[in-house]
Amino acid sequence: MRDIQYFEGPHITVHPGAGNTSNDGWERLLKNIASNALHDSSARYDAPKCDEDTRVEVTDEIMDWIQNRDAPQPLLCMTGAAGAGKSALQQTIAERCTKLDILSAAFFCSSTDPTRNTIALIVPTIAYQIGLKHRMFRSSVAAAVEHDPKIFSRSLQSQMDVLIVRPFESLRRSHGFDTNTFPYVILIDGLDECIGSYSTPLHPTPADPDDRRQAEDRQAELLAAIKHSIVDNNLPFRVSIASRPEWAIHTALKPGGYLRQVAYHIELSDKYDASGDMRRYLQRRFEDIGLQIGDPQWFSKNAIEILVQVASGQFVYVATVYKYISERRSSPAERLKVVLTWTPHEGQVVRPFEALDRLYASILSTAKKAYEAVDTHHGHDFLLLFRAYHMVAGAGQCWLSSAELLLFLSVDELSGLLGLETQAKDLLISDLRSLVTFEKQLNDYLHLRLYHKSFSDFLQEESRAKEFFVPESCVWMHLSKRCMQIIIEYPLDFDYPPNQWEELPLPEPHRCSLVIAALQLPFFLDEIASLNHHDVWPKLEKLLLLNMADPNGWFRRGFYWGTWYRDLSIATTDLEAQKPEAAAIIFEFLAKVNRGRQQLDL
C-alpha cells in the first residue's frame, strides 16, 4: 500500500496510497492551474523587474516585512497608480525570495492573458506550487481533489480551506516537520486585472458593468478568503498582494475595512520618489544602446532629465519610451528626438506612446460603463463630468472668469456648480483611483490630482484620446448652462433675504455656485436675456448686494466688481440691437446694483 497519508476533512479520512488515486487527483489539479502566472513562466519571458540599484527603499521595506516573521501583520498590500512599477517590484521580490528558498507560490495576473485573468485559477495554482515544495502536502492535496473533483467550482474560501489550509495543518501535525524551514512567501500581483468568471471564457473582459461588478465581488471574495483561511487560522505564510487601488482592495483597506488591522499597507506615492531610479534606468539603457551602435554620445543628460520630469513618477512611461527608442532597424537618436519633440496631429503615423494610450483608454472605458450603468446616473455624461473636474478642479488648474482673473474652485464647489451631491465626486472616480485622487491643497480645499502628466496630455489630445476626448468648449458650454439653471432654479426667497451672506440657508458649495453663476453672466447673456418672466434680475440684484455686504464676498472686491460691470455693460450693449427690451431691463438691473453698492460705501 506504499506509505499511508491522512487528509482530514469533515467526517472523512482518505488513504491515497492504494491504487493510483493520488496521481489522478494531482492530474485533475493540473488541469485547473495557470502555468503562465508563475513568476518564472516562459510566457512571462523578460518580465519587468527592478534594476539592482533602483527602488531600493521600497524593496528593502518589503523584504524586511517578509523576513520579520514575528511582525503582527501577516498580509502586505501594495497599491499604486497605473504604471507605478508594482509588477516589477513583485517580480523582483519573487526572485529574491527564490534565491533565499522562501518563495512558496506566486501568481501574476494579466488582463490580456485568458489563462491568468480569472480569480478561479489562483487558489489551485498556489496549491500546486506549494505541493512542489513538499511531497506530503502534494499527496494531501491530490487526495482532497480525488475525494471532491468539483472542488474547483466551489467558493474561494472552500477551495482555500480544502487545498491549502487542511493539507498544511495535516503536514504541521506530522512528526519531523519544521514550519520554520518551509517556504512561506505567497505573492499575488495585479489583483485588479482579474475578472470574475469561475470558468475560463475565450475572450474574458469586464467591459459590461455587470461583469465589472462580478469581477470586483470576486476580488473581494479572494481577499476575504485569504483573511479567513490564512490570517485567522494563523498559518505561517506571509502573503503579499499588489493591485491598483480599485474598489475591492480600496474598500478592504479603508478605515473600518476588514483588512485594515491585519494588513501592512504600502502606497507607491510621493513617499517613494522614483525620479532617481528612472534616471539611472534610462542612463544605463541608453549607455547599452551606445555600446551597440558604437556611439556613446548619441544622447544627452538633458534629454534624460526631460523624460524623467515628464514621467512624473510613472515607470511605465520611461519603459515605453525605452521600448520605442530601442526598436530594431531604427536610429535611436532619431527616435529619441521624436519622443522629445512629438506633438500629435491628425493622420500621424508615429505614435511613441501608443501602449500608454491603450492603458488609459482601457481604464476610462471601464470607468465610464460602470458609472453610467448606475440607475441614478442615467443622463449623466461621465466623460464630460470627469473632464470638467480635470479642467477646473485639477491641481494647478484654474477657470478664467469673466473678470479675466484666476478663480480657483475646490472639488466641492465644482460639484455644487454641476448640480451633483458632495459624495458624487467619489463615485465619479471610483474606477479611476489608479490614475487620479482627491487631495487637499494649501487652501485646505480638495482638488483633483492626476498622478501622471502623461494622462493629462492624453485627455487634451484628440488624436490620442479618440472617442474619450472631450473638447474644452463642451465643458465651458455645459458649465454656462448650469450657471443659468442655478440662477433660475434656486428656491430662495429674496424678498426676505438674510442680513449676512453666510446666513443663506445653503451649503457653502451652493453659495459659491451662485456667485460663480453671477460672475459668468457675460458669457451666457444671450441665453438668459429672454428669461425675464422668471424674475432672474431682481433675484440677482439682491444676491449680489448681499454678497457685497460680506467682508469676504467676491463682489465686495473692487477689481472683480469693476471688470464684471464693464464686461456685462459691453455684452448688454451688443445685445441691444437684437433685443432692445431685454437690454433695457439689464441696464436697469446694472444701475440698481451700482446704486446699492454706493449705499454700502464700497
PDB file of N, CA and C in Angstrom, residues 481-524:
ATOM      1  N   LYS A 481     -24.482  76.651 -19.033  1.00  0.00           N
ATOM      2  CA  LYS A 481     -25.882  76.247 -18.900  1.00  0.00           C
ATOM      3  C   LYS A 481     -26.225  75.950 -17.440  1.00  0.00           C
ATOM      4  N   ARG A 482     -25.284  75.338 -16.744  1.00  0.00           N
ATOM      5  CA  ARG A 482     -25.509  75.055 -15.327  1.00  0.00           C
ATOM      6  C   ARG A 482     -25.642  76.353 -14.538  1.00  0.00           C
ATOM      7  N   CYS A 483     -24.840  77.352 -14.893  1.00  0.00           N
ATOM      8  CA  CYS A 483     -24.943  78.652 -14.218  1.00  0.00           C
ATOM      9  C   CYS A 483     -26.333  79.247 -14.399  1.00  0.00           C
ATOM     10  N   MET A 484     -26.821  79.194 -15.617  1.00  0.00           N
ATOM     11  CA  MET A 484     -28.146  79.729 -15.906  1.00  0.00           C
ATOM     12  C   MET A 484     -29.211  78.988 -15.101  1.00  0.00           C
ATOM     13  N   GLN A 485     -29.114  77.668 -15.056  1.00  0.00           N
ATOM     14  CA  GLN A 485     -30.101  76.880 -14.309  1.00  0.00           C
ATOM     15  C   GLN A 485     -30.056  77.208 -12.821  1.00  0.00           C
ATOM     16  N   ILE A 486     -28.852  77.439 -12.307  1.00  0.00           N
ATOM     17  CA  ILE A 486     -28.711  77.745 -10.885  1.00  0.00           C
ATOM     18  C   ILE A 486     -29.421  79.040 -10.544  1.00  0.00           C
ATOM     19  N   ILE A 487     -29.209  80.072 -11.354  1.00  0.00           N
ATOM     20  CA  ILE A 487     -29.829  81.373 -11.098  1.00  0.00           C
ATOM     21  C   ILE A 487     -31.353  81.256 -11.141  1.00  0.00           C
ATOM     22  N   ILE A 488     -31.862  80.488 -12.082  1.00  0.00           N
ATOM     23  CA  ILE A 488     -33.305  80.377 -12.271  1.00  0.00           C
ATOM     24  C   ILE A 488     -33.958  79.483 -11.223  1.00  0.00           C
ATOM     25  N   GLU A 489     -33.309  78.367 -10.905  1.00  0.00           N
ATOM     26  CA  GLU A 489     -33.991  77.305 -10.165  1.00  0.00           C
ATOM     27  C   GLU A 489     -33.811  77.369  -8.650  1.00  0.00           C
ATOM     28  N   TYR A 490     -32.820  78.089  -8.141  1.00  0.00           N
ATOM     29  CA  TYR A 490     -32.629  78.053  -6.695  1.00  0.00           C
ATOM     30  C   TYR A 490     -33.863  78.591  -5.987  1.00  0.00           C
ATOM     31  N   PRO A 491     -34.496  77.789  -5.113  1.00  0.00           N
ATOM     32  CA  PRO A 491     -35.763  78.190  -4.471  1.00  0.00           C
ATOM     33  C   PRO A 491     -35.512  79.057  -3.235  1.00  0.00           C
ATOM     34  N   LEU A 492     -34.882  80.236  -3.441  1.00  0.00           N
ATOM     35  CA  LEU A 492     -34.614  81.128  -2.318  1.00  0.00           C
ATOM     36  C   LEU A 492     -35.563  82.319  -2.381  1.00  0.00           C
ATOM     37  N   ASP A 493     -36.066  82.707  -1.251  1.00  0.00           N
ATOM     38  CA  ASP A 493     -36.983  83.843  -1.179  1.00  0.00           C
ATOM     39  C   ASP A 493     -36.171  85.105  -0.941  1.00  0.00           C
ATOM     40  N   PHE A 494     -35.856  85.809  -2.018  1.00  0.00           N
ATOM     41  CA  PHE A 494     -35.044  87.011  -1.885  1.00  0.00           C
ATOM     42  C   PHE A 494     -35.879  88.245  -1.522  1.00  0.00           C
ATOM     43  N   ASP A 495     -37.191  88.081  -1.310  1.00  0.00           N
ATOM     44  CA  ASP A 495     -37.968  89.187  -0.774  1.00  0.00           C
ATOM     45  C   ASP A 495     -37.631  89.403   0.705  1.00  0.00           C
ATOM     46  N   TYR A 496     -37.173  88.324   1.330  1.00  0.00           N
ATOM     47  CA  TYR A 496     -36.793  88.413   2.739  1.00  0.00           C
ATOM     48  C   TYR A 496     -35.395  87.804   2.922  1.00  0.00           C
ATOM     49  N   PRO A 497     -34.387  88.456   2.330  1.00  0.00           N
ATOM     50  CA  PRO A 497     -33.038  87.880   2.412  1.00  0.00           C
ATOM     51  C   PRO A 497     -32.469  87.995   3.824  1.00  0.00           C
ATOM     52  N   PRO A 498     -31.559  87.123   4.191  1.00  0.00           N
ATOM     53  CA  PRO A 498     -30.902  87.243   5.496  1.00  0.00           C
ATOM     54  C   PRO A 498     -29.999  88.472   5.526  1.00  0.00           C
ATOM     55  N   ASN A 499     -29.526  88.830   6.702  1.00  0.00           N
ATOM     56  CA  ASN A 499     -28.703  90.018   6.860  1.00  0.00           C
ATOM     57  C   ASN A 499     -27.266  89.791   6.398  1.00  0.00           C
ATOM     58  N   GLN A 500     -26.826  88.538   6.402  1.00  0.00           N
ATOM     59  CA  GLN A 500     -25.455  88.237   6.036  1.00  0.00           C
ATOM     60  C   GLN A 500     -25.429  87.105   5.005  1.00  0.00           C
ATOM     61  N   TRP A 501     -24.380  87.150   4.186  1.00  0.00           N
ATOM     62  CA  TRP A 501     -24.202  86.132   3.153  1.00  0.00           C
ATOM     63  C   TRP A 501     -24.102  84.741   3.752  1.00  0.00           C
ATOM     64  N   GLU A 502     -23.403  84.625   4.868  1.00  0.00           N
ATOM     65  CA  GLU A 502     -23.198  83.317   5.497  1.00  0.00           C
ATOM     66  C   GLU A 502     -24.490  82.746   6.053  1.00  0.00           C
ATOM     67  N   GLU A 503     -25.525  83.580   6.187  1.00  0.00           N
ATOM     68  CA  GLU A 503     -26.788  83.092   6.738  1.00  0.00           C
ATOM     69  C   GLU A 503     -27.712  82.512   5.681  1.00  0.00           C
ATOM     70  N   LEU A 504     -27.295  82.585   4.409  1.00  0.00           N
ATOM     71  CA  LEU A 504     -28.112  81.950   3.369  1.00  0.00           C
ATOM     72  C   LEU A 504     -28.294  80.469   3.700  1.00  0.00           C
ATOM     73  N   PRO A 505     -29.530  79.968   3.663  1.00  0.00           N
ATOM     74  CA  PRO A 505     -29.780  78.569   4.053  1.00  0.00           C
ATOM     75  C   PRO A 505     -29.322  77.580   2.982  1.00  0.00           C
ATOM     76  N   LEU A 506     -28.017  77.630   2.667  1.00  0.00           N
ATOM     77  CA  LEU A 506     -27.453  76.764   1.637  1.00  0.00           C
ATOM     78  C   LEU A 506     -26.079  76.288   2.075  1.00  0.00           C
ATOM     79  N   PRO A 507     -25.679  75.090   1.669  1.00  0.00           N
ATOM     80  CA  PRO A 507     -24.302  74.657   1.929  1.00  0.00           C
ATOM     81  C   PRO A 507     -23.318  75.588   1.228  1.00  0.00           C
ATOM     82  N   GLU A 508     -22.109  75.684   1.742  1.00  0.00           N
ATOM     83  CA  GLU A 508     -21.106  76.577   1.177  1.00  0.00           C
ATOM     84  C   GLU A 508     -20.877  76.351  -0.317  1.00  0.00           C
ATOM     85  N   PRO A 509     -20.762  75.078  -0.802  1.00  0.00           N
ATOM     86  CA  PRO A 509     -20.570  74.892  -2.255  1.00  0.00           C
ATOM     87  C   PRO A 509     -21.691  75.491  -3.089  1.00  0.00           C
ATOM     88  N   HIS A 510     -22.929  75.462  -2.557  1.00  0.00           N
ATOM     89  CA  HIS A 510     -24.055  76.011  -3.305  1.00  0.00           C
ATOM     90  C   HIS A 510     -24.021  77.538  -3.296  1.00  0.00           C
ATOM     91  N   ARG A 511     -23.620  78.123  -2.164  1.00  0.00           N
ATOM     92  CA  ARG A 511     -23.472  79.576  -2.129  1.00  0.00           C
ATOM     93  C   ARG A 511     -22.408  80.014  -3.136  1.00  0.00           C
ATOM     94  N   CYS A 512     -21.334  79.242  -3.187  1.00  0.00           N
ATOM     95  CA  CYS A 512     -20.254  79.554  -4.119  1.00  0.00           C
ATOM     96  C   CYS A 512     -20.742  79.461  -5.563  1.00  0.00           C
ATOM     97  N   SER A 513     -21.555  78.450  -5.850  1.00  0.00           N
ATOM     98  CA  SER A 513     -22.020  78.283  -7.226  1.00  0.00           C
ATOM     99  C   SER A 513     -22.925  79.430  -7.646  1.00  0.00           C
ATOM    100  N   LEU A 514     -23.665  80.036  -6.694  1.00  0.00           N
ATOM    101  CA  LEU A 514     -24.469  81.200  -7.029  1.00  0.00           C
ATOM    102  C   LEU A 514     -23.590  82.380  -7.440  1.00  0.00           C
ATOM    103  N   VAL A 515     -22.483  82.575  -6.714  1.00  0.00           N
ATOM    104  CA  VAL A 515     -21.562  83.658  -7.058  1.00  0.00           C
ATOM    105  C   VAL A 515     -20.931  83.399  -8.419  1.00  0.00           C
ATOM    106  N   ILE A 516     -20.532  82.151  -8.654  1.00  0.00           N
ATOM    107  CA  ILE A 516     -19.923  81.806  -9.942  1.00  0.00           C
ATOM    108  C   ILE A 516     -20.909  82.059 -11.071  1.00  0.00           C
ATOM    109  N   ALA A 517     -22.164  81.687 -10.847  1.00  0.00           N
ATOM    110  CA  ALA A 517     -23.179  81.916 -11.872  1.00  0.00           C
ATOM    111  C   ALA A 517     -23.293  83.402 -12.200  1.00  0.00           C
ATOM    112  N   ALA A 518     -23.235  84.246 -11.164  1.00  0.00           N
ATOM    113  CA  ALA A 518     -23.312  85.690 -11.399  1.00  0.00           C
ATOM    114  C   ALA A 518     -22.064  86.194 -12.128  1.00  0.00           C
ATOM    115  N   LEU A 519     -20.905  85.696 -11.741  1.00  0.00           N
ATOM    116  CA  LEU A 519     -19.655  86.103 -12.382  1.00  0.00           C
ATOM    117  C   LEU A 519     -19.637  85.762 -13.872  1.00  0.00           C
ATOM    118  N   GLN A 520     -20.321  84.692 -14.239  1.00  0.00           N
ATOM    119  CA  GLN A 520     -20.267  84.224 -15.619  1.00  0.00           C
ATOM    120  C   GLN A 520     -21.355  84.827 -16.516  1.00  0.00           C
ATOM    121  N   LEU A 521     -22.126  85.773 -15.988  1.00  0.00           N
ATOM    122  CA  LEU A 521     -23.215  86.361 -16.780  1.00  0.00           C
ATOM    123  C   LEU A 521     -22.797  86.829 -18.176  1.00  0.00           C
ATOM    124  N   PRO A 522     -21.680  87.510 -18.340  1.00  0.00           N
ATOM    125  CA  PRO A 522     -21.323  87.971 -19.691  1.00  0.00           C
ATOM    126  C   PRO A 522     -21.140  86.843 -20.699  1.00  0.00           C
ATOM    127  N   PHE A 523     -20.858  85.630 -20.209  1.00  0.00           N
ATOM    128  CA  PHE A 523     -20.618  84.510 -21.121  1.00  0.00           C
ATOM    129  C   PHE A 523     -21.905  83.937 -21.700  1.00  0.00           C
ATOM    130  N   PHE A 524     -23.013  84.030 -20.981  1.00  0.00           N
ATOM    131  CA  PHE A 524     -24.245  83.412 -21.487  1.00  0.00           C
ATOM    132  C   PHE A 524     -25.418  84.385 -21.429  1.00  0.00           C
TER     133      PHE A 524
END
